[in-house]
XYZ file of C-alpha atoms in Angstrom:
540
model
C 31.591 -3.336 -3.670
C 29.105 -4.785 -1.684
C 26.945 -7.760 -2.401
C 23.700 -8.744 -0.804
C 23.437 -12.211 1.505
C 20.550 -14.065 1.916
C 21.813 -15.989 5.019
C 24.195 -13.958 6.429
C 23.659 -15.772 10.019
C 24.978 -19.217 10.697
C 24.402 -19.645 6.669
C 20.705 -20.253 7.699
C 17.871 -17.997 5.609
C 15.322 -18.831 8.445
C 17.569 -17.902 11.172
C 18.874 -14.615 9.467
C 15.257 -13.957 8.558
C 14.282 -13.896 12.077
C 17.537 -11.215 12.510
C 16.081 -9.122 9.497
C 12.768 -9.117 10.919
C 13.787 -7.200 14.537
C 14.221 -3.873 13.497
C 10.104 -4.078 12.609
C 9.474 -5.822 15.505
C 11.595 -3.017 17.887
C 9.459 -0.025 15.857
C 5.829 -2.084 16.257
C 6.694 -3.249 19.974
C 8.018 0.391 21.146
C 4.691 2.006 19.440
C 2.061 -0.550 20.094
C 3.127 -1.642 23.477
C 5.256 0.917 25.299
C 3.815 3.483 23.713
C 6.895 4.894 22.774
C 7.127 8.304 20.631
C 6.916 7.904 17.016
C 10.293 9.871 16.558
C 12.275 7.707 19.107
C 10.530 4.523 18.221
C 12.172 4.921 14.378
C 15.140 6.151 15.189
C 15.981 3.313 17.989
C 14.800 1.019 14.957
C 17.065 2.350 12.680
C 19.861 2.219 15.022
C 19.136 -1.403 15.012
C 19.027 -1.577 11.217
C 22.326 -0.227 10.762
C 24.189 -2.077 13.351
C 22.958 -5.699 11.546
C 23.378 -4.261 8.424
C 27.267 -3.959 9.604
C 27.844 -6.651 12.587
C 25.795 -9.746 10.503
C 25.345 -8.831 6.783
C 28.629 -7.597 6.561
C 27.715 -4.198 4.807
C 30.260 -1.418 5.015
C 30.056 1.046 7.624
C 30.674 3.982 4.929
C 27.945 2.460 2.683
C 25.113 1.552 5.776
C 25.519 5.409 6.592
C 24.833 6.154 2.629
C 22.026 4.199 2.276
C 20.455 6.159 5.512
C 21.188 9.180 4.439
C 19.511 8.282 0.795
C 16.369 7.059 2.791
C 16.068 10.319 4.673
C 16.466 12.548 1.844
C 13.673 10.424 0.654
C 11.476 11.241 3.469
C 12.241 14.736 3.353
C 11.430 14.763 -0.484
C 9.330 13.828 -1.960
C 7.354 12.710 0.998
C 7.274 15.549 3.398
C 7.513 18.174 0.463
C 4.010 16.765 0.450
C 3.100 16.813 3.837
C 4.144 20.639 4.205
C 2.510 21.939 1.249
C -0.782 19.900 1.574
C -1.036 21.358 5.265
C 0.429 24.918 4.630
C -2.701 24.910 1.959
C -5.299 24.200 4.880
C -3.448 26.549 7.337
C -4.278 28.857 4.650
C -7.595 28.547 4.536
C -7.705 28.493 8.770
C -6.542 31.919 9.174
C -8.562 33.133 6.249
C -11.816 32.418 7.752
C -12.761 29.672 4.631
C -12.006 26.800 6.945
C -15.282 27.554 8.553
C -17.251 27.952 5.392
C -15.994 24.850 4.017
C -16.998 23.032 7.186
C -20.517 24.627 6.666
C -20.469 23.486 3.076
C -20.109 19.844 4.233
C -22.900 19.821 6.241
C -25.274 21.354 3.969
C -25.106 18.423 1.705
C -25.318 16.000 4.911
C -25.178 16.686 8.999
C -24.367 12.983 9.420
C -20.361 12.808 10.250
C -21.360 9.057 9.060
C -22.245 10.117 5.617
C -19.529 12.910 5.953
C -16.929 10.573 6.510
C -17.862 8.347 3.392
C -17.825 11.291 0.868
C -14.257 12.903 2.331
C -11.772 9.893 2.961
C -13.616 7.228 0.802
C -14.938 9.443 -2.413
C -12.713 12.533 -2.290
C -9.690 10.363 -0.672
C -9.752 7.923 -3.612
C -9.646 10.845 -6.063
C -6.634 12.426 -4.229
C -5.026 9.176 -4.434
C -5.537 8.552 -8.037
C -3.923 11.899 -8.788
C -1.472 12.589 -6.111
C -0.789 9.343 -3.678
C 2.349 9.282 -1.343
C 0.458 10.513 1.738
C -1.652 12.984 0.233
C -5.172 11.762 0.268
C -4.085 11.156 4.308
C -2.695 14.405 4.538
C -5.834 16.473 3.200
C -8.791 14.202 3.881
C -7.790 14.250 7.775
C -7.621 18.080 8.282
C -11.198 17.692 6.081
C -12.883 15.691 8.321
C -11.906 17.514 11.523
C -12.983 20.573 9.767
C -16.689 19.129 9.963
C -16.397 18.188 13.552
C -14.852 14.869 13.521
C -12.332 14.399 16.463
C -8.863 14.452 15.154
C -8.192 11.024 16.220
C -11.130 9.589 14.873
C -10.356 11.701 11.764
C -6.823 10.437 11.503
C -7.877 6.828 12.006
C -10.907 7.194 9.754
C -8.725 8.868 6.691
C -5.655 5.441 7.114
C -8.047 2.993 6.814
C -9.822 4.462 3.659
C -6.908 5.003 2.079
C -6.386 1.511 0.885
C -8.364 0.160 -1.746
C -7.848 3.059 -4.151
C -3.801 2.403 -3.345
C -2.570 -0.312 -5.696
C -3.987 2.218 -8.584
C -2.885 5.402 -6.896
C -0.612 8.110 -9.107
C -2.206 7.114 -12.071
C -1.438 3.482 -11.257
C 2.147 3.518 -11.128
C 2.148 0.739 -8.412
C 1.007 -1.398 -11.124
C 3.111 0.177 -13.482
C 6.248 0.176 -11.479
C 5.598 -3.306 -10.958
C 5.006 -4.275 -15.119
C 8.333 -2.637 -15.901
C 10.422 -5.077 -12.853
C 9.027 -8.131 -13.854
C 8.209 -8.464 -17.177
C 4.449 -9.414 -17.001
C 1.568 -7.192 -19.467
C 0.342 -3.915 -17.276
C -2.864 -4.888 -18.614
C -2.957 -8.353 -17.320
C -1.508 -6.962 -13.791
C -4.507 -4.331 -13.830
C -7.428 -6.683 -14.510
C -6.109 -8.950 -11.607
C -6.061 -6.300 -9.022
C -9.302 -5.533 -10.584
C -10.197 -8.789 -9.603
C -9.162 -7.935 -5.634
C -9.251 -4.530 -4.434
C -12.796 -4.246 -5.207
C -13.660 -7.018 -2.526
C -11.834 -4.746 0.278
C -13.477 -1.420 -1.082
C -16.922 -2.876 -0.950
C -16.481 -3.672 2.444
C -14.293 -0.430 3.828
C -17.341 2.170 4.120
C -19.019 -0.064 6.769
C -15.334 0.030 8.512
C -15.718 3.944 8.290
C -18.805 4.510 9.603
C -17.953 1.972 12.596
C -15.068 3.458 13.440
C -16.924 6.882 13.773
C -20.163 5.523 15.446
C -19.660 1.734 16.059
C -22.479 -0.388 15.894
C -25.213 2.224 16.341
C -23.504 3.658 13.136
C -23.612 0.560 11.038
C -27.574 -0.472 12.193
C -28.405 3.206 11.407
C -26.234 3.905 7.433
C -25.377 1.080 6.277
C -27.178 1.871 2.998
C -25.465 4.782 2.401
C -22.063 2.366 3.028
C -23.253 -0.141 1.414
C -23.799 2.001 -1.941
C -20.641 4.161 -2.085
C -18.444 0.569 -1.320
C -20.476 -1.688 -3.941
C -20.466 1.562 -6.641
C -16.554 2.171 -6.126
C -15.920 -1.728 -6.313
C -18.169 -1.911 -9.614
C -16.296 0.516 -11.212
C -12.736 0.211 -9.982
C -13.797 -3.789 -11.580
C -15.157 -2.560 -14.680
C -12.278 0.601 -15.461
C -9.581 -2.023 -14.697
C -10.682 -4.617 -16.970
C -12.220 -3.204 -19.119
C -11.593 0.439 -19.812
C -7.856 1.690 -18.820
C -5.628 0.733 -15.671
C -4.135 4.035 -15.300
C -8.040 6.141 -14.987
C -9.350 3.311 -12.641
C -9.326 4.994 -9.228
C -10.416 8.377 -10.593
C -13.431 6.650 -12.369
C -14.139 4.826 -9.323
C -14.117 7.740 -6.935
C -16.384 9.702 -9.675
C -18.720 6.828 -9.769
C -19.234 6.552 -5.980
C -19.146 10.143 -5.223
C -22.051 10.243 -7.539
C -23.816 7.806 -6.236
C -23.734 8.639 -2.654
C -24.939 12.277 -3.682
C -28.145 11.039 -5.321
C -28.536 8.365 -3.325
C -28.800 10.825 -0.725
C -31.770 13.075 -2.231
C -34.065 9.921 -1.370
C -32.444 8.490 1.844
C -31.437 9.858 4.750
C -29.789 7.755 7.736
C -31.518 7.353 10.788
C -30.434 9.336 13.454
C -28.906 12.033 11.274
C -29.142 14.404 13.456
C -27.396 13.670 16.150
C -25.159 11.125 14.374
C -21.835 13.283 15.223
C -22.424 13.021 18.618
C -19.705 10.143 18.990
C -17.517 11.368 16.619
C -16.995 15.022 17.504
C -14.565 16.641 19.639
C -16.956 19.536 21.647
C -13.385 21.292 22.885
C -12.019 21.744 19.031
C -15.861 22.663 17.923
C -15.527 25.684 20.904
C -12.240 26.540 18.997
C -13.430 27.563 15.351
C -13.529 30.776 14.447
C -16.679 32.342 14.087
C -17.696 31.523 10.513
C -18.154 33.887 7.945
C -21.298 35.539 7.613
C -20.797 35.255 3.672
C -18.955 32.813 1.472
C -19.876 30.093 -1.203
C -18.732 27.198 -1.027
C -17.367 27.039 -4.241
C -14.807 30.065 -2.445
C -14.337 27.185 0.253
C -13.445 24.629 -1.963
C -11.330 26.407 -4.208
C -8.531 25.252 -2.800
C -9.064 21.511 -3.090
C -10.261 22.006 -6.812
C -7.340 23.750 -7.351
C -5.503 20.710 -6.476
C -7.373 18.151 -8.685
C -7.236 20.284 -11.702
C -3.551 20.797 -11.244
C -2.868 16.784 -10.806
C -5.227 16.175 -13.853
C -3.095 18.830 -16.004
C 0.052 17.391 -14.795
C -1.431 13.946 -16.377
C -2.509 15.184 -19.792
C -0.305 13.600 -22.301
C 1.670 16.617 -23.570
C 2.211 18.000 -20.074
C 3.052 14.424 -18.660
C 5.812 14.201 -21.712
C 7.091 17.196 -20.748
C 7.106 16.722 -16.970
C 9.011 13.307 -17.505
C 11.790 14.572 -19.555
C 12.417 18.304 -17.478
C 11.335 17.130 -14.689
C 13.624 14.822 -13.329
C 17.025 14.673 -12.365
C 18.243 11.175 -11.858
C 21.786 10.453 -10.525
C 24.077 7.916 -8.384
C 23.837 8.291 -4.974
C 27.335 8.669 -3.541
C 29.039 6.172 -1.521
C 26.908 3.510 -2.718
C 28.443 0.327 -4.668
C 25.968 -2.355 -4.030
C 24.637 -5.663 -5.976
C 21.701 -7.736 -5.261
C 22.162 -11.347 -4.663
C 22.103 -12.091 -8.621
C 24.621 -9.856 -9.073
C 22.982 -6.684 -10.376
C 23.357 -3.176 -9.435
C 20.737 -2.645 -6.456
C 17.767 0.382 -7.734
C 18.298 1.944 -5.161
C 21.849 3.188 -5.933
C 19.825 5.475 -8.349
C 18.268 8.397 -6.947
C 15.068 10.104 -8.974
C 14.455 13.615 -7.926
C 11.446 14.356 -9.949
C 11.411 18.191 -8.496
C 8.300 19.545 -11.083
C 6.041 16.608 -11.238
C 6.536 15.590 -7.948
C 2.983 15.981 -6.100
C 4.509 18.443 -3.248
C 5.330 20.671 -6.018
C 1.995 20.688 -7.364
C 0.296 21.149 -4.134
C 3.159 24.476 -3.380
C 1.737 26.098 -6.566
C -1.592 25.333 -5.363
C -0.960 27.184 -2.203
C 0.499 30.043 -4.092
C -2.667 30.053 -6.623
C -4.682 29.891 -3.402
C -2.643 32.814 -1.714
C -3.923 35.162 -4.971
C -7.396 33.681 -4.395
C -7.918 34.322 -1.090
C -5.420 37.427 -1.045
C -3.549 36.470 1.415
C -0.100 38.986 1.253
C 3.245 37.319 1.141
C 4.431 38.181 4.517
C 1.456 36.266 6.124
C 1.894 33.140 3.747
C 5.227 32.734 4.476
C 4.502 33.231 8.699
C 1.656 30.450 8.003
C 4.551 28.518 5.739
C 6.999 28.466 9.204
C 3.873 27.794 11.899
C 3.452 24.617 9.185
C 6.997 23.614 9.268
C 7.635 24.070 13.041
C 4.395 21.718 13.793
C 5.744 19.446 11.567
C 8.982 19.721 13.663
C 9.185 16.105 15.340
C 7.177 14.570 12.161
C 10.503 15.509 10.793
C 12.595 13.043 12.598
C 10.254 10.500 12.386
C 9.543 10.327 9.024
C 13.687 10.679 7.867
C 14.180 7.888 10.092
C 12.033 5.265 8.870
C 12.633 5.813 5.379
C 16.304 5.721 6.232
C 15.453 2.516 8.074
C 13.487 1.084 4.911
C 16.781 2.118 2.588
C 19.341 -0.045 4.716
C 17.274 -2.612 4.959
C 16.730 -3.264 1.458
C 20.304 -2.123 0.485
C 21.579 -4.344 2.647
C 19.415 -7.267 2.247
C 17.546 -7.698 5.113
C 14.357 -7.183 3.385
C 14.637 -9.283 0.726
C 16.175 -12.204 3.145
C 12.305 -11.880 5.091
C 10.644 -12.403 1.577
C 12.694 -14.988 0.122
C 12.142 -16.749 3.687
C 8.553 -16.444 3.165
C 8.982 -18.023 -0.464
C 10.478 -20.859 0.559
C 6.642 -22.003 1.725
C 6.096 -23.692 -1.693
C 2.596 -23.970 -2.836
C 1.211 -22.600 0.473
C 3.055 -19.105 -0.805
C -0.048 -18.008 -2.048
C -1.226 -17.510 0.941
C 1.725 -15.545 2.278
C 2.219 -13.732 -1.106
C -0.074 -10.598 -0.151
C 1.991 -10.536 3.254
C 4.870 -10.360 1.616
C 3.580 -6.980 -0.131
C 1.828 -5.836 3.199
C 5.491 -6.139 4.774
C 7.324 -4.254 2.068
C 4.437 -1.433 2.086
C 4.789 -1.647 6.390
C 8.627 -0.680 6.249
C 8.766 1.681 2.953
C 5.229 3.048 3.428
C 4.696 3.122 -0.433
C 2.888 0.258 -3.052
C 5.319 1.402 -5.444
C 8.615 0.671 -3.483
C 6.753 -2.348 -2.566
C 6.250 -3.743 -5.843
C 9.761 -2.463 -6.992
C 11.188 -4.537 -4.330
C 9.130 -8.088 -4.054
C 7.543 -8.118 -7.632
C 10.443 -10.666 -8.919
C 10.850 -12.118 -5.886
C 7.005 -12.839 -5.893
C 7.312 -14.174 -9.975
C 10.254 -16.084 -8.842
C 8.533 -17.645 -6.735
C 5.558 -18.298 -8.769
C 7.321 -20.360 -11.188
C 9.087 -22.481 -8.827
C 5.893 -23.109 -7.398
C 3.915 -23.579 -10.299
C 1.462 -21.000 -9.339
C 0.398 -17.909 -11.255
C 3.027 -15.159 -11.818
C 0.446 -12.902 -12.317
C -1.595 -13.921 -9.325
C 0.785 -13.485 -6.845
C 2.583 -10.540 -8.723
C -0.807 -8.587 -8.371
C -0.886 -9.922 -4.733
C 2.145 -7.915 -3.666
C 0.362 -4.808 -4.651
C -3.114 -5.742 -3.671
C -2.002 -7.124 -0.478
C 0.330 -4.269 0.148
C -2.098 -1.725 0.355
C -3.199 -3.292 3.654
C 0.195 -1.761 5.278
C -0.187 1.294 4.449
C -2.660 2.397 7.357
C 0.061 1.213 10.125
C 3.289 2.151 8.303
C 5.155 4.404 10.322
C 5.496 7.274 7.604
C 1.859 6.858 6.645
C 1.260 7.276 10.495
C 3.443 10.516 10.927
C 1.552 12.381 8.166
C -1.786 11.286 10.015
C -0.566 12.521 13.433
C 0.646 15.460 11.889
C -1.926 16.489 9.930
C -4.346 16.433 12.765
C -2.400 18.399 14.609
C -1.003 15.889 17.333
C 2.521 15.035 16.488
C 3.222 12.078 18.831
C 0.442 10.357 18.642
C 1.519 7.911 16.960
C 0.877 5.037 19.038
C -2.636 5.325 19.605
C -3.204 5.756 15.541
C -0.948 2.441 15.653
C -3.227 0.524 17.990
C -6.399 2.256 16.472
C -5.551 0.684 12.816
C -3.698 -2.382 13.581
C -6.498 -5.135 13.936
C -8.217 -3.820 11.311
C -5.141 -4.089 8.939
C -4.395 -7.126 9.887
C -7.721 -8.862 10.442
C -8.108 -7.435 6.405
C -4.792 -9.029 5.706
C -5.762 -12.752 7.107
C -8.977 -12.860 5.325
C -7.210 -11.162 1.971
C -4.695 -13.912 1.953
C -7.194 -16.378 2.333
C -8.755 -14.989 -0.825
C -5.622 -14.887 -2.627
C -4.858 -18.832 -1.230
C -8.529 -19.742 -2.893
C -7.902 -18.152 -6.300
C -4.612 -19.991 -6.665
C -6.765 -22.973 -6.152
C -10.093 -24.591 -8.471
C -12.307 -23.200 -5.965
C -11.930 -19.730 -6.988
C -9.401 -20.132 -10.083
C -12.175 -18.803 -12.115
C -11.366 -15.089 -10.907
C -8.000 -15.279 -12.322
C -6.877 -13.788 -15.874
């Protein structure tokens, strides 16, 4: 049996927090700096994981190698089960001819990539994500925006950074969920809070959008438009998640500004409109599209994508969700494993889930089939566009098993929780860190949820040595967590890959990391004032 240290090195926490903190370091270092592959940047980090997981926290060799292998079966499902199916679905509709139509559709409803880029990662994304999560809304909304033109990059980049505030209420908001059940405190309580939070980054992230695709010119020219889809999402993620129901929040909210964009939009345009996508589009991919079909609705062209929301809103309807949760999942022991956390219970992660007919991969594989009948595509061609998918996605592979192999031996063997309990010891100035403590769990595991599972006591904990607000900081982990998501390495992969560019990593890295953490300093600050009788009167 192995049991988890806190200060393995020298018996100091700071010291051996410092240790626990270079594997993230190597990975951010090698893909912001050297510009180091993505694959070979995670796998030299988890190299690094294992061998201090052995040489300073003592972990068994046998078990190190366990935990890894858990972590990449991890990656492999349910995240890239995900990945493969969500893309397999648009290679689908490439070779089919509706990839073209569906661009066409987008731009009769707006020829301004601005306003493009607001309805598909911000509206649509948030919808995805309060459905599906676990690189999904990435996965889809980034082929979807270089389908109207957008150049992948800018696409990829565009589709990470709008893919936080609808986060910490993804999946129906099991985040939030996940984190009730660990420590203790009322869902509804934990809800309201983050009610109380995300909405003041998703007022604010459709001006980010539409700078990141046209820069200043782009803000000066829509930031109505921006200004109404961020302040009708935050409105109504506020008002569903304190006063309505947690778990509908994010599909309310991306209803509500989806709405409002479209009829804002029949008496505004934005200046410039018409050659607004001259900064975002990529002229050599526009020279590649097929010609597009002379006939085709666009309901045909968006089949596939309502296939998938009415398939994730089944799988949520009470009966179907019952059902789901008791055939759906196989849960078992990982092998080799025998590990307990520094208070002396069995570590969570000893027990894998493999939820094989809820999972969202599986949903999106039977939307691919239902979209195979629908666009008649025979089986021998599905299964050809099924392989191109899977060889593309060849090196995202690698990358993907690594770091979530890295993520598993560092939190098996305790070298995450040593960096947040370091960053607890801060006493009533851990408010301000509290949020960074959930944007570091979300950075290495790429998920709220595994965030939340893994810092929500510690964050509690600390709370009531501290005299602060369990529920304040509990709801920071999540809230500030979300902020990770756009640079964490798995979250990255799926972007890369989904635009077609395995190995660019690195420049999505450098693309997305000021913004994240430029977000994160002025979140904290935010989180630092509520804890405090300047802005105490936000607080549950």
């Amino acid at each position: 049996m192995y049991r988890q240290v806190l200060d393995p090195l020298a018996g100091s926490l700071y010291w051996s927090a410092l240790c626990a903190a270079l594997p993230l370091l190597t990975m951010f270092v090698l893909l912001g700096v050297f510009r180091v592959r993505a694959q070979i940047a995670a796998v030299s980090s988890l190299a690094l994981a294992l061998a201090l997981a052995v040489l300073v926290w003592g972990m068994p060799v046998s078990q190190a190698l366990s935990g890894a292998a858990e972590g990449g079966f991890y990656g492999l499902f349910p995240v890239l089960w995900i990945l493969v199916n969500a893309l397999w679905i648009y290679r689908l509709t490439e070779i089919t001819g509706w990839f073209a139509v569906l661009r066409r559709s987008f731009r009769s409803v707006s020829t301004d990539q601005r306003v493009q880029g607001i309805l598909i990662a911000f509206c649509f994304g948030a919808l995805i994500e309060a459905l599906a999560g676990f690189g999904a809304p990435v996965a889809i909304t980034a082929v979807m925006l270089v389908a109207v033109g957008i150049a992948p990059l800018k696409a990829a980049t565009v589709a990470l950074v709008a893919n936080t505030a609808p986060v910490a209420f993804g999946s129906m908001a099991v985040p939030l969920t996940t984190l009730a059940g660990v420590t203790g405190l009322p869902l509804d309580d934990l809800g309201a809070m983050a009610g109380r939070q995300t909405p003041l980054i998703a007022a604010f992230i459709p001006l980010v959008l539409v700078f990141l695709l046209d820069g200043r010119r782009g803000v000066k020219e829509s930031w109505p438009v921006a200004v109404v889809a961020g302040l009708a999402f935050a409105l109504a993620q506020f008002v569903s998640a304190n006063y309505i129901s947690v778990e509908v929040t994010d599909i309310i909210a991306g209803v509500v500004a989806l709405v409002a964009v479209l009829g804002f939009l029949r008496i505004w345009q934005p200046a410039g409109a018409g050659d607004a996508g001259a900064g975002c589009q990529d002229s050599a991919q526009e020279e590649a599209v097929p010609e597009e079909r002379a006939e085709g609705s666009a309901l045909m062209a968006f089949a596939p994508y309502l296939i998938i929301v009415a398939l994730f809103a089944v799988s949520q309807l009470g009966p179907v969700k019952e059902w789901l949760g008791v055939h759906g999942l196989v849960q078992f022991s990982w092998p080799g494993l025998n590990v307990e956390t520094t208070a002396g219970q069995p570590a969570a992660a000893m027990t894998f889930k493999l939820e094989h007919l809820k999972a969202a991969g599986t949903i999106l594989f039977l939307a691919g089939l239902l979209t195979m009948a629908l666009y008649r595509v025979g089986p021998g061609r599905a299964v050809k566009a099924y392989g191109a998918t899977a060889h593309q996605l060849r090196w995202t592979f690698v990358t993907v098993t690594s770091v979530l192999a890295l993520a598993w031996v560092m939190n098996l063997s305790g070298q995450t929780v040593t960096l947040g309990t370091a960053l607890a010891q801060t006493g009533s100035a851990f408010a301000l860190f509290s949020p960074v403590v959930g944007w570091l769990g979300v950075a290495v595991t790429g998920s709220d949820t595994s965030a939340n599972s893994l810092f929500g006591v510690l964050q509690v904990t600390a709370a009531h040595q501290t005299g602060l607000d369990p529920v304040l900081l509990a709801s920071a982990n999540s809230t500030g967590g979300v902020l990770g998501k756009m640079l964490s390495p798995q979250n990255l992969a799926v972007a890369a890959a989904s635009i077609g560019m395995a190995g660019s990593e690195s420049v999505i890295f450098r693309k997305v990391l000021g913004w994240s953490l430029g977000m994160l300093a002025v979140f904290a600050v935010l989180i630092y004032l509520q804890s405090t009788p300047v802005l105490s009167w936000m607080t549950v």
